[in-house]
N, CA and C atoms as an extended XYZ file, in Angstrom:
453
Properties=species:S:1:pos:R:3:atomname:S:1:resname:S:1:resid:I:1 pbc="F F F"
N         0.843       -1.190        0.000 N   UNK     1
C         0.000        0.000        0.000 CA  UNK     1
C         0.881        1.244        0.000 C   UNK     1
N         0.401        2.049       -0.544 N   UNK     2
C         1.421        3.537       -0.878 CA  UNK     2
C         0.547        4.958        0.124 C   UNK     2
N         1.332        5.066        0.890 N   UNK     3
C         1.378        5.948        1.852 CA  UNK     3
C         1.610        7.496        1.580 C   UNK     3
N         0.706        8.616        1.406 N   UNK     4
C         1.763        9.671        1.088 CA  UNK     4
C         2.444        9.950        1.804 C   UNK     4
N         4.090       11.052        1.413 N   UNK     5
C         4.599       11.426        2.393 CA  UNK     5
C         4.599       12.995        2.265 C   UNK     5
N         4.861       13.196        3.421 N   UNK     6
C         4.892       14.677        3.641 CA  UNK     6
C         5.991       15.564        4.236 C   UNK     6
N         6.456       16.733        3.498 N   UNK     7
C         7.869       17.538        3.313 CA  UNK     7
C         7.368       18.526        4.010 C   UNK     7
N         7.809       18.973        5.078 N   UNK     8
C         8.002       20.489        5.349 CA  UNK     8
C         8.921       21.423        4.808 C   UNK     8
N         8.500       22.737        4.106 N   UNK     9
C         8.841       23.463        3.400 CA  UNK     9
C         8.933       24.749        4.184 C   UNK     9
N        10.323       25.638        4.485 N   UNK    10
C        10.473       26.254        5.138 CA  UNK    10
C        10.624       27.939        4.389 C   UNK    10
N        10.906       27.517        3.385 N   UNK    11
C        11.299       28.912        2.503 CA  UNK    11
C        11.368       28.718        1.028 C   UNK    11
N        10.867       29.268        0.247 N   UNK    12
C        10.780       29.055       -1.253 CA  UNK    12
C        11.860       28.415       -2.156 C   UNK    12
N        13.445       28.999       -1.095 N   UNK    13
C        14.044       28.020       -1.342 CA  UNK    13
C        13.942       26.620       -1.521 C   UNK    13
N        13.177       26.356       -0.759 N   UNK    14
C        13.192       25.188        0.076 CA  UNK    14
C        12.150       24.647       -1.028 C   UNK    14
N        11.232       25.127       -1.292 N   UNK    15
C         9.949       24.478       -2.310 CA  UNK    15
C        10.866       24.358       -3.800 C   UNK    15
N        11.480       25.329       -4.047 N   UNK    16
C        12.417       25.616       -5.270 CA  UNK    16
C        13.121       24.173       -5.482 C   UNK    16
N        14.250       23.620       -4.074 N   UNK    17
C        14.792       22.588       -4.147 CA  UNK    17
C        13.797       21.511       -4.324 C   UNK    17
N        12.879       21.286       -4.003 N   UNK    18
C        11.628       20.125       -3.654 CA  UNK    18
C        11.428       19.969       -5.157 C   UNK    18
N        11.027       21.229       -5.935 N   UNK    19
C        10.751       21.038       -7.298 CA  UNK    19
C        12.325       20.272       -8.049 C   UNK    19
N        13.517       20.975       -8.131 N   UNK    20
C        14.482       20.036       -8.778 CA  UNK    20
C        14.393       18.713       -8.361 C   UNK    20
N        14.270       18.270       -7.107 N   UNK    21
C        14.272       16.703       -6.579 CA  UNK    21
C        13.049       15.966       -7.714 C   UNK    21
N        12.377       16.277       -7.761 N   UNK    22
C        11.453       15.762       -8.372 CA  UNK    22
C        11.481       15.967       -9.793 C   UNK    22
N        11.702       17.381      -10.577 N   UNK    23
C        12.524       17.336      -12.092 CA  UNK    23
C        13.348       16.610      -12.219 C   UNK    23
N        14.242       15.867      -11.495 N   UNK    24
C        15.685       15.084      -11.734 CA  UNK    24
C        14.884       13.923      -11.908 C   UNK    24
N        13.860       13.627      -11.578 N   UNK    25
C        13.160       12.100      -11.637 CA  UNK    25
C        12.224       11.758      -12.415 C   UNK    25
N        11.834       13.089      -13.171 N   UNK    26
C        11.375       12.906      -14.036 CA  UNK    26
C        11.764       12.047      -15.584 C   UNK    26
N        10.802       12.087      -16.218 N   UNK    27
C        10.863       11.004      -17.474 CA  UNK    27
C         9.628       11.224      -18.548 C   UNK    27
N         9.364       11.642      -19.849 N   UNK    28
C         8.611       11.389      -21.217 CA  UNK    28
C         7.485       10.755      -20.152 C   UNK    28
N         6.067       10.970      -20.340 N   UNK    29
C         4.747       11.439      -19.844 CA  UNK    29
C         4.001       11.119      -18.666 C   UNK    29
N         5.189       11.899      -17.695 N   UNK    30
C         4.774       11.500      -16.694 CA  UNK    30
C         3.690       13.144      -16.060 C   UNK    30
N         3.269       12.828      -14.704 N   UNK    31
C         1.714       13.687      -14.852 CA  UNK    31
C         1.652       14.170      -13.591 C   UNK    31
N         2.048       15.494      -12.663 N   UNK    32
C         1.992       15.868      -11.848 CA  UNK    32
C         0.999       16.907      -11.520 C   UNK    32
N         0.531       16.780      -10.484 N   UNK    33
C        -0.740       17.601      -10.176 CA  UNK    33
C        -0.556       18.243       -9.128 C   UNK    33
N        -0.787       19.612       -9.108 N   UNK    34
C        -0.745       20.766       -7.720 CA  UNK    34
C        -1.755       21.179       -7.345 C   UNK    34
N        -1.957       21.221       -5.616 N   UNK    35
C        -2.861       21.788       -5.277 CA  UNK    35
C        -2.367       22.149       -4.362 C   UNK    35
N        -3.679       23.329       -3.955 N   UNK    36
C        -3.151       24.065       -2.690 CA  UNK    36
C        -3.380       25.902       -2.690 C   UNK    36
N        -4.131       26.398       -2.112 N   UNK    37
C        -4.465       27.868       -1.923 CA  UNK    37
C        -3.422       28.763       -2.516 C   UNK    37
N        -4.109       30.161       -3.439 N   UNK    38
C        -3.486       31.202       -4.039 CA  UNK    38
C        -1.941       31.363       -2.815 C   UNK    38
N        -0.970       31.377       -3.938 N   UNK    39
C         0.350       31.882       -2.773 CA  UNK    39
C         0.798       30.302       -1.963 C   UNK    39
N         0.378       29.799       -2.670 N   UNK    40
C         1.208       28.432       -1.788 CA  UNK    40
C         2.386       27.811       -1.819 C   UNK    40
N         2.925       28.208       -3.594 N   UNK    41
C         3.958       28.048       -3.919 CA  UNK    41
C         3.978       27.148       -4.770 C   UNK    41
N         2.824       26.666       -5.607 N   UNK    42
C         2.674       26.234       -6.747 CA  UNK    42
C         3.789       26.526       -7.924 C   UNK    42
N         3.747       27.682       -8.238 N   UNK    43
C         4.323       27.636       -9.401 CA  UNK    43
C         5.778       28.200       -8.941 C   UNK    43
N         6.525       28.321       -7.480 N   UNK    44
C         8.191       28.255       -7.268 CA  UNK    44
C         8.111       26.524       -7.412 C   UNK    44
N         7.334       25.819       -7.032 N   UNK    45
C         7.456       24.245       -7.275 CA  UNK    45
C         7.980       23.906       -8.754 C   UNK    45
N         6.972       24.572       -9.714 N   UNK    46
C         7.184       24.056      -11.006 CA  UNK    46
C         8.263       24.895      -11.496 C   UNK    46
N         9.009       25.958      -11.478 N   UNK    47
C        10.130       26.556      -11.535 CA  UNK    47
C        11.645       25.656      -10.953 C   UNK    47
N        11.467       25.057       -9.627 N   UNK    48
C        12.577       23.546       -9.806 CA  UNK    48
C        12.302       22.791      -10.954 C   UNK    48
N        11.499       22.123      -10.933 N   UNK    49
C        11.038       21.025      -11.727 CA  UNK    49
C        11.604       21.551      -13.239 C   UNK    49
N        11.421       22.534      -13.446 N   UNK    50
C        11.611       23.259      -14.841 CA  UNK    50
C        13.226       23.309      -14.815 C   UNK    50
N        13.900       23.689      -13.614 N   UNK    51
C        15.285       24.021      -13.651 CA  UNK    51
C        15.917       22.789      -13.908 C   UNK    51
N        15.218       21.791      -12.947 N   UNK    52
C        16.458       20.046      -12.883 CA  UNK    52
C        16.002       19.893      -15.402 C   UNK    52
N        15.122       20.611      -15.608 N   UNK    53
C        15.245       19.922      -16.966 CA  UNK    53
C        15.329       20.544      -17.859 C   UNK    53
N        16.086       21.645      -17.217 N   UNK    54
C        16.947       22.549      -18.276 CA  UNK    54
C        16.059       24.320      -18.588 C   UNK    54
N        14.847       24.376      -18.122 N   UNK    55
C        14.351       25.727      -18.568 CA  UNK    55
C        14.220       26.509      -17.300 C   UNK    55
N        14.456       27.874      -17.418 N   UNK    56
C        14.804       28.908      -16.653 CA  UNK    56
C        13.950       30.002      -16.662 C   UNK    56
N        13.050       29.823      -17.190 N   UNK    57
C        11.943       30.972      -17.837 CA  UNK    57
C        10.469       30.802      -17.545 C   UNK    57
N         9.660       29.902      -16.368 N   UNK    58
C         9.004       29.503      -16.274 CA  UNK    58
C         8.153       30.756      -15.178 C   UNK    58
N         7.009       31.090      -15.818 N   UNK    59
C         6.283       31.748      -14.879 CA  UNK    59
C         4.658       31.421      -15.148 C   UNK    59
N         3.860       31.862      -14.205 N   UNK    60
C         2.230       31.085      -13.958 CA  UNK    60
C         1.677       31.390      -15.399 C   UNK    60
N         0.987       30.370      -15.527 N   UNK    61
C         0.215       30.787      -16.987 CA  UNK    61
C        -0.982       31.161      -16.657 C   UNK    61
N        -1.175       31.626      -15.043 N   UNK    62
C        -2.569       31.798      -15.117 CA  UNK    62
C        -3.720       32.359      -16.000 C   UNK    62
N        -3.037       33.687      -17.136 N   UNK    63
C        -4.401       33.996      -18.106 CA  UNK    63
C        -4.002       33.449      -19.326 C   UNK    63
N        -2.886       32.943      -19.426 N   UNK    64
C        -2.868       32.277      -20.804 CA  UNK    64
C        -3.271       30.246      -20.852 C   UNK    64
N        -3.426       29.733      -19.788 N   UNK    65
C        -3.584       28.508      -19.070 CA  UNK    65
C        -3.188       27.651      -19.195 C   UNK    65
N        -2.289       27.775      -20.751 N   UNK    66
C        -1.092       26.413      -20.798 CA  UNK    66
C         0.318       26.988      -21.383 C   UNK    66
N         1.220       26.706      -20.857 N   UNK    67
C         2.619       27.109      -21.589 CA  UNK    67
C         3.214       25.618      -22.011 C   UNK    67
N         3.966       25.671      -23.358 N   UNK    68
C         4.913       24.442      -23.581 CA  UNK    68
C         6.410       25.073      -23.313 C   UNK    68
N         7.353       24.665      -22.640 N   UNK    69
C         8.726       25.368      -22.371 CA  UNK    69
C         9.171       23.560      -23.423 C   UNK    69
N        10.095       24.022      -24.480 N   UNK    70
C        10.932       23.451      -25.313 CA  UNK    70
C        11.993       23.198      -24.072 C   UNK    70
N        12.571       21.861      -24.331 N   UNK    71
C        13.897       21.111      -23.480 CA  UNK    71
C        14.167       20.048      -23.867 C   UNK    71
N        15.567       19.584      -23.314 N   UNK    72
C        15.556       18.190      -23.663 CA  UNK    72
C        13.927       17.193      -23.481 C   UNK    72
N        13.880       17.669      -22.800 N   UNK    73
C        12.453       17.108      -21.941 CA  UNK    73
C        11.705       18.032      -21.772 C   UNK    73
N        10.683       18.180      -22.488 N   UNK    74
C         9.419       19.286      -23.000 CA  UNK    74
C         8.991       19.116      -21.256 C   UNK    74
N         8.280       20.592      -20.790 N   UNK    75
C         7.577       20.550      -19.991 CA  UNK    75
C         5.949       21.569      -20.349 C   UNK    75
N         5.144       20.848      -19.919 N   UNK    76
C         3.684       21.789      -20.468 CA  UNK    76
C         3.145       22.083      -19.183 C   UNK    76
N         3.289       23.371      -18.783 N   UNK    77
C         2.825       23.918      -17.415 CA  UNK    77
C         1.036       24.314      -18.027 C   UNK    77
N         0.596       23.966      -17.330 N   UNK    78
C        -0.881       24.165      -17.055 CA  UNK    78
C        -1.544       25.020      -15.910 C   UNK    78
N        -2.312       25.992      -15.626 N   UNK    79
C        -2.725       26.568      -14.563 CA  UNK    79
C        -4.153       26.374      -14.615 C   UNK    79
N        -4.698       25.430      -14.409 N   UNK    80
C        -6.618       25.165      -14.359 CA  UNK    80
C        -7.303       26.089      -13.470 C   UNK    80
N        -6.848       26.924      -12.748 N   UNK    81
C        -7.408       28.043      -11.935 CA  UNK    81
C        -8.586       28.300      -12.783 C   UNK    81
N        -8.279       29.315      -14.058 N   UNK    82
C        -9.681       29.613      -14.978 CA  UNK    82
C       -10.434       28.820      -15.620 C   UNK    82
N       -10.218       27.920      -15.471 N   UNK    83
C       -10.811       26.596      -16.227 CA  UNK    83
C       -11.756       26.177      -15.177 C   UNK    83
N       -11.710       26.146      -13.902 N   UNK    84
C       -11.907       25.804      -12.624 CA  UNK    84
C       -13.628       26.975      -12.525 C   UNK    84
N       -12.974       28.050      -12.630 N   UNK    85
C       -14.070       29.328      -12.818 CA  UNK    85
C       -15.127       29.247      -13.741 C   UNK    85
N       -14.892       28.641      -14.673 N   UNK    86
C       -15.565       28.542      -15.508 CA  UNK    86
C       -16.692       27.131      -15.312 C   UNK    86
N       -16.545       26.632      -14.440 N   UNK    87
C       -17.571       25.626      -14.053 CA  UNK    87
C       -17.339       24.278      -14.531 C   UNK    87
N       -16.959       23.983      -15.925 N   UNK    88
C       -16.745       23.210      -16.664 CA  UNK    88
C       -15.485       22.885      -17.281 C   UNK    88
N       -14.628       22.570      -16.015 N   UNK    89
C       -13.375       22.145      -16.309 CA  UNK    89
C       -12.938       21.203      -17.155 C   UNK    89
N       -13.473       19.759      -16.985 N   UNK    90
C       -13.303       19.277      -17.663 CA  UNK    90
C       -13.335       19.218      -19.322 C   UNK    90
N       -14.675       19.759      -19.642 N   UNK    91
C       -14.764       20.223      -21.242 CA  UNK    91
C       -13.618       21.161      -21.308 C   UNK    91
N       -13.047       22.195      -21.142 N   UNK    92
C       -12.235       23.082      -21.219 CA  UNK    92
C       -10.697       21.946      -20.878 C   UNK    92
N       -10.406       21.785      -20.353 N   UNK    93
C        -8.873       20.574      -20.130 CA  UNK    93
C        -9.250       19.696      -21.351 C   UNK    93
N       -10.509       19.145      -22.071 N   UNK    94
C        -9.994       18.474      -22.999 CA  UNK    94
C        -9.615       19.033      -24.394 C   UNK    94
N        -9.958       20.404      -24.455 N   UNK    95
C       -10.175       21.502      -25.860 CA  UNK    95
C        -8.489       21.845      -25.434 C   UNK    95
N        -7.561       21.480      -24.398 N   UNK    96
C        -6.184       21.650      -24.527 CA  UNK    96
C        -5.790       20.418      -24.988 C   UNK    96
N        -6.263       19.188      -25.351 N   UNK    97
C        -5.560       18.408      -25.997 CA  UNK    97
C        -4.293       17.183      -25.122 C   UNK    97
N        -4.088       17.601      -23.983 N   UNK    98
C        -3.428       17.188      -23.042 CA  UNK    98
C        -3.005       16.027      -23.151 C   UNK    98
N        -4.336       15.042      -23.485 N   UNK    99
C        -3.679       13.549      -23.699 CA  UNK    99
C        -2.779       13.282      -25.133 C   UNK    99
N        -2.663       13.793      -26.088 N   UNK   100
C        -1.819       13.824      -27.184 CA  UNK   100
C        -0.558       14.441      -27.019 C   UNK   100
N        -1.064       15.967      -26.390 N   UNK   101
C         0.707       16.699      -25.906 CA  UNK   101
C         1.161       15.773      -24.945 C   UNK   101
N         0.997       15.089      -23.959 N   UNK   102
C         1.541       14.552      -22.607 CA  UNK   102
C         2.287       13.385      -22.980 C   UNK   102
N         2.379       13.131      -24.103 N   UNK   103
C         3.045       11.385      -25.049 CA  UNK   103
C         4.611       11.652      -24.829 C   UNK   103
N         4.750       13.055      -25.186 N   UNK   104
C         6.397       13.442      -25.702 CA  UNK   104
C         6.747       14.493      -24.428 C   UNK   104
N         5.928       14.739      -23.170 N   UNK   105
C         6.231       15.694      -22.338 CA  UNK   105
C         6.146       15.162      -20.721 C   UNK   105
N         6.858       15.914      -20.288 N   UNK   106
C         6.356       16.169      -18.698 CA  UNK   106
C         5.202       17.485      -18.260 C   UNK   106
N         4.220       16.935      -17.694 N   UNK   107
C         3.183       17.975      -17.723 CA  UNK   107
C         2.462       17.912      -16.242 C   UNK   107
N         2.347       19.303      -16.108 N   UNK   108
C         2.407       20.276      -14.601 CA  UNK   108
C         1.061       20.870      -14.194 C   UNK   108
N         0.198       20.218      -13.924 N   UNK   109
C        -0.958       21.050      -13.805 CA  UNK   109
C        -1.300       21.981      -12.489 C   UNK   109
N        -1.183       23.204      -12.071 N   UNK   110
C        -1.499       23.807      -11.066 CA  UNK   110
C        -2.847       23.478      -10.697 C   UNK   110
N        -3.424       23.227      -10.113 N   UNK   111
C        -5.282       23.121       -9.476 CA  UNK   111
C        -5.724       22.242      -10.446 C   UNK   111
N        -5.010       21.296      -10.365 N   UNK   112
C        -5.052       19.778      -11.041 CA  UNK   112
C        -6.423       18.549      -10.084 C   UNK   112
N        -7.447       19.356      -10.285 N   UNK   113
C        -8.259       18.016       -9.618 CA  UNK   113
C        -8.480       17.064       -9.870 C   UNK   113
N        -9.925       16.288      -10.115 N   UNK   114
C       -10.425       15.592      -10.770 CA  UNK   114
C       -10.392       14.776      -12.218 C   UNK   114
N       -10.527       16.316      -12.789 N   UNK   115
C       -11.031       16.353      -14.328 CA  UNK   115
C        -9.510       16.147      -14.935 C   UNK   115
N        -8.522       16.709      -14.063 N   UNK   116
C        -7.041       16.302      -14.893 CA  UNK   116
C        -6.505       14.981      -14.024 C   UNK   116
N        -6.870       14.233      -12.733 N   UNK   117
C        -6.319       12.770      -12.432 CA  UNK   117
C        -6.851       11.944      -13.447 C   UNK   117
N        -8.209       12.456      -14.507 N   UNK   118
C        -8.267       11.343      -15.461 CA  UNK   118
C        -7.492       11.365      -16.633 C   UNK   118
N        -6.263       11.773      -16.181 N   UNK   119
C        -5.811       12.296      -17.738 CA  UNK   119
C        -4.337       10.761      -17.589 C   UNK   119
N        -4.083       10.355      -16.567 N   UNK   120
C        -3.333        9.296      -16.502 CA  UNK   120
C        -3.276        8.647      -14.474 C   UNK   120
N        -3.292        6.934      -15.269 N   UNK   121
C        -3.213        6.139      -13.910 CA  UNK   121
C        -2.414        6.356      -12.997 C   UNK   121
N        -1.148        7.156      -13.927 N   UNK   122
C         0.127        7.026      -12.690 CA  UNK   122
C         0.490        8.380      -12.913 C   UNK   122
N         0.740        9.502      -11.466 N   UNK   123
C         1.266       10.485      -11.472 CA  UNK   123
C         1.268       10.900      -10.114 C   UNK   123
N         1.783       11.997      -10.050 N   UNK   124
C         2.046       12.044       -8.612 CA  UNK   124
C         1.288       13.535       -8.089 C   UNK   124
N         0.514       13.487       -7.436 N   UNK   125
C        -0.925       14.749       -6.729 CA  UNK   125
C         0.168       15.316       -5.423 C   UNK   125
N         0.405       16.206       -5.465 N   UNK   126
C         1.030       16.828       -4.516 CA  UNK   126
C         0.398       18.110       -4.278 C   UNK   126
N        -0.185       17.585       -2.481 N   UNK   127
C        -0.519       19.573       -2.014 CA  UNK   127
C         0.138       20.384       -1.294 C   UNK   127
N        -0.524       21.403       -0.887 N   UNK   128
C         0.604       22.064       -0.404 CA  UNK   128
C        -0.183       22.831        0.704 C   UNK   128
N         0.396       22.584        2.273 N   UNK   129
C        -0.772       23.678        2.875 CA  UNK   129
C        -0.046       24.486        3.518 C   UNK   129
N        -0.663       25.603        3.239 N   UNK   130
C         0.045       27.094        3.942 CA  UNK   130
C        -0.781       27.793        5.073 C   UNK   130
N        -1.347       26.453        5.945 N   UNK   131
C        -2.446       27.244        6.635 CA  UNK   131
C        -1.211       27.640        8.234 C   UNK   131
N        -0.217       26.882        7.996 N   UNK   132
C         0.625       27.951        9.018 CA  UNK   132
C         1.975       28.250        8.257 C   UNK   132
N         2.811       29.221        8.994 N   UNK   133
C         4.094       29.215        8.309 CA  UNK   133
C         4.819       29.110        7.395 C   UNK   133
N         5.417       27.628        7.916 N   UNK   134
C         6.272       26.332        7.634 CA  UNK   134
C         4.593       25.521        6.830 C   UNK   134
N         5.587       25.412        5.403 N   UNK   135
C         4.043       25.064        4.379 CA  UNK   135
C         4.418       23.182        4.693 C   UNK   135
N         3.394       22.524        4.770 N   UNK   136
C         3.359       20.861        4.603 CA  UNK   136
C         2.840       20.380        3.296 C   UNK   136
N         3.659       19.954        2.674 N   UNK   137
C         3.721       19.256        1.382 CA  UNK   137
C         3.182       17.910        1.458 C   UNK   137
N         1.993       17.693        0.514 N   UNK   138
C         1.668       16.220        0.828 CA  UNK   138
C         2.132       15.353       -0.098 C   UNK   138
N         2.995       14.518       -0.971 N   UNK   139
C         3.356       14.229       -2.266 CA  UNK   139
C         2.548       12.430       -2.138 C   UNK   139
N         1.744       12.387       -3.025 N   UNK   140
C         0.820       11.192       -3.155 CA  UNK   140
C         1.269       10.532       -4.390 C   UNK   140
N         1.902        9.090       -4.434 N   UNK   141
C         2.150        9.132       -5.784 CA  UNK   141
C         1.159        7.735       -6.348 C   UNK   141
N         0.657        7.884       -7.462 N   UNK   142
C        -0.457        7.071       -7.676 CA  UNK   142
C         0.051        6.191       -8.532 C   UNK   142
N        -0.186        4.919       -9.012 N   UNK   143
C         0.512        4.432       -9.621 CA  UNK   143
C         1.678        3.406       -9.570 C   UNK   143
N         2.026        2.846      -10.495 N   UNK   144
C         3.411        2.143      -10.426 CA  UNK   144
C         4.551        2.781      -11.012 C   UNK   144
N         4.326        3.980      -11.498 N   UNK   145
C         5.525        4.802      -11.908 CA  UNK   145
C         6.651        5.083      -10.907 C   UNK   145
N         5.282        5.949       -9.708 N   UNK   146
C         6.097        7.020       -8.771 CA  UNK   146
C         6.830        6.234       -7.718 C   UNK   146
N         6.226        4.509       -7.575 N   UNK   147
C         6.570        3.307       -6.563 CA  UNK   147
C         7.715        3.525       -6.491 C   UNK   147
N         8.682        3.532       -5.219 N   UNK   148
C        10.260        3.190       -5.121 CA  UNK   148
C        10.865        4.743       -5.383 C   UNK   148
N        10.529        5.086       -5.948 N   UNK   149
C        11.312        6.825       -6.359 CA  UNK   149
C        11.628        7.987       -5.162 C   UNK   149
N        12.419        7.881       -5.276 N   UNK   150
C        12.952        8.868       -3.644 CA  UNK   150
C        13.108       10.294       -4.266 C   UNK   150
N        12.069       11.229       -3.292 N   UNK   151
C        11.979       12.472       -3.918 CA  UNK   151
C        12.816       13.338       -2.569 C   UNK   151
């Protein structure tokens, strides 16, 4: 049985490093999902993740709602926030095409619920709570991908 575990995160640094640990382990279509309240540190997360795989330029796509950053290893940052607003997330996540881009990429969904865990069996749902301080990271990994992988 797979247990999540949970990181205390002390400083953005600190979320910054959390994201490379987990870019370094990455691999071609694998499926990470963020959650967790405005300011939680969502997208300094996906800024490691972006760094361990080579891109340096990564910022929220919140009004544009998907970015592709070109790399050895494509990453497609997603922000479902407005998609979320709009009531009908799911119809809207599939008019991005996700399951065709996600073949040749690593892909990042910020406010990744539901409508994007059906987008693959194995990925890893990580939240994030900032209801004190020192933020607690929950990293859930679903699947037989994320099994054994030390983040």
């Amino acid at each position: 049985m797979n247990y999540p575990s949970r990181v205390r995160i002390e400083t953005a640094a600190d979320m910054h490093a959390l994201g490379m640990r987990i870019g370094a382990k990455c691999r071609v279509g694998d499926l990470i999902l963020l959650n967790g309240p405005l300011g939680a540190g969502k997208t300094v997360l996906v800024q490691g993740i972006g760094q361990a795989l080579g891109i340096n330029d990564i910022t929220s796509p919140t009004f544009v709602i998907s970015r592709i950053h070109q790399a050895a290893l494509t990453l497609i940052h997603v922000d479902a926030y407005r998609l979320l607003e709009g009531g009908n997330a799911a119809v809207y996540l599939d008019d991005l095409d996700l399951d065709t881009a996600r073949e040749d990429a690593v892909t990042v969904i910020e406010w990744g619920g539901a409508e994007s865990a059906r987008l693959s069996d194995e990925r890893l749902e990580i939240t994030i709570d900032r209801t004190e301080e020192v933020r607690e990271v929950l990293i859930n990994k679903v699947g037989a991908r994320w099994q054994g992988v030390e983040l």
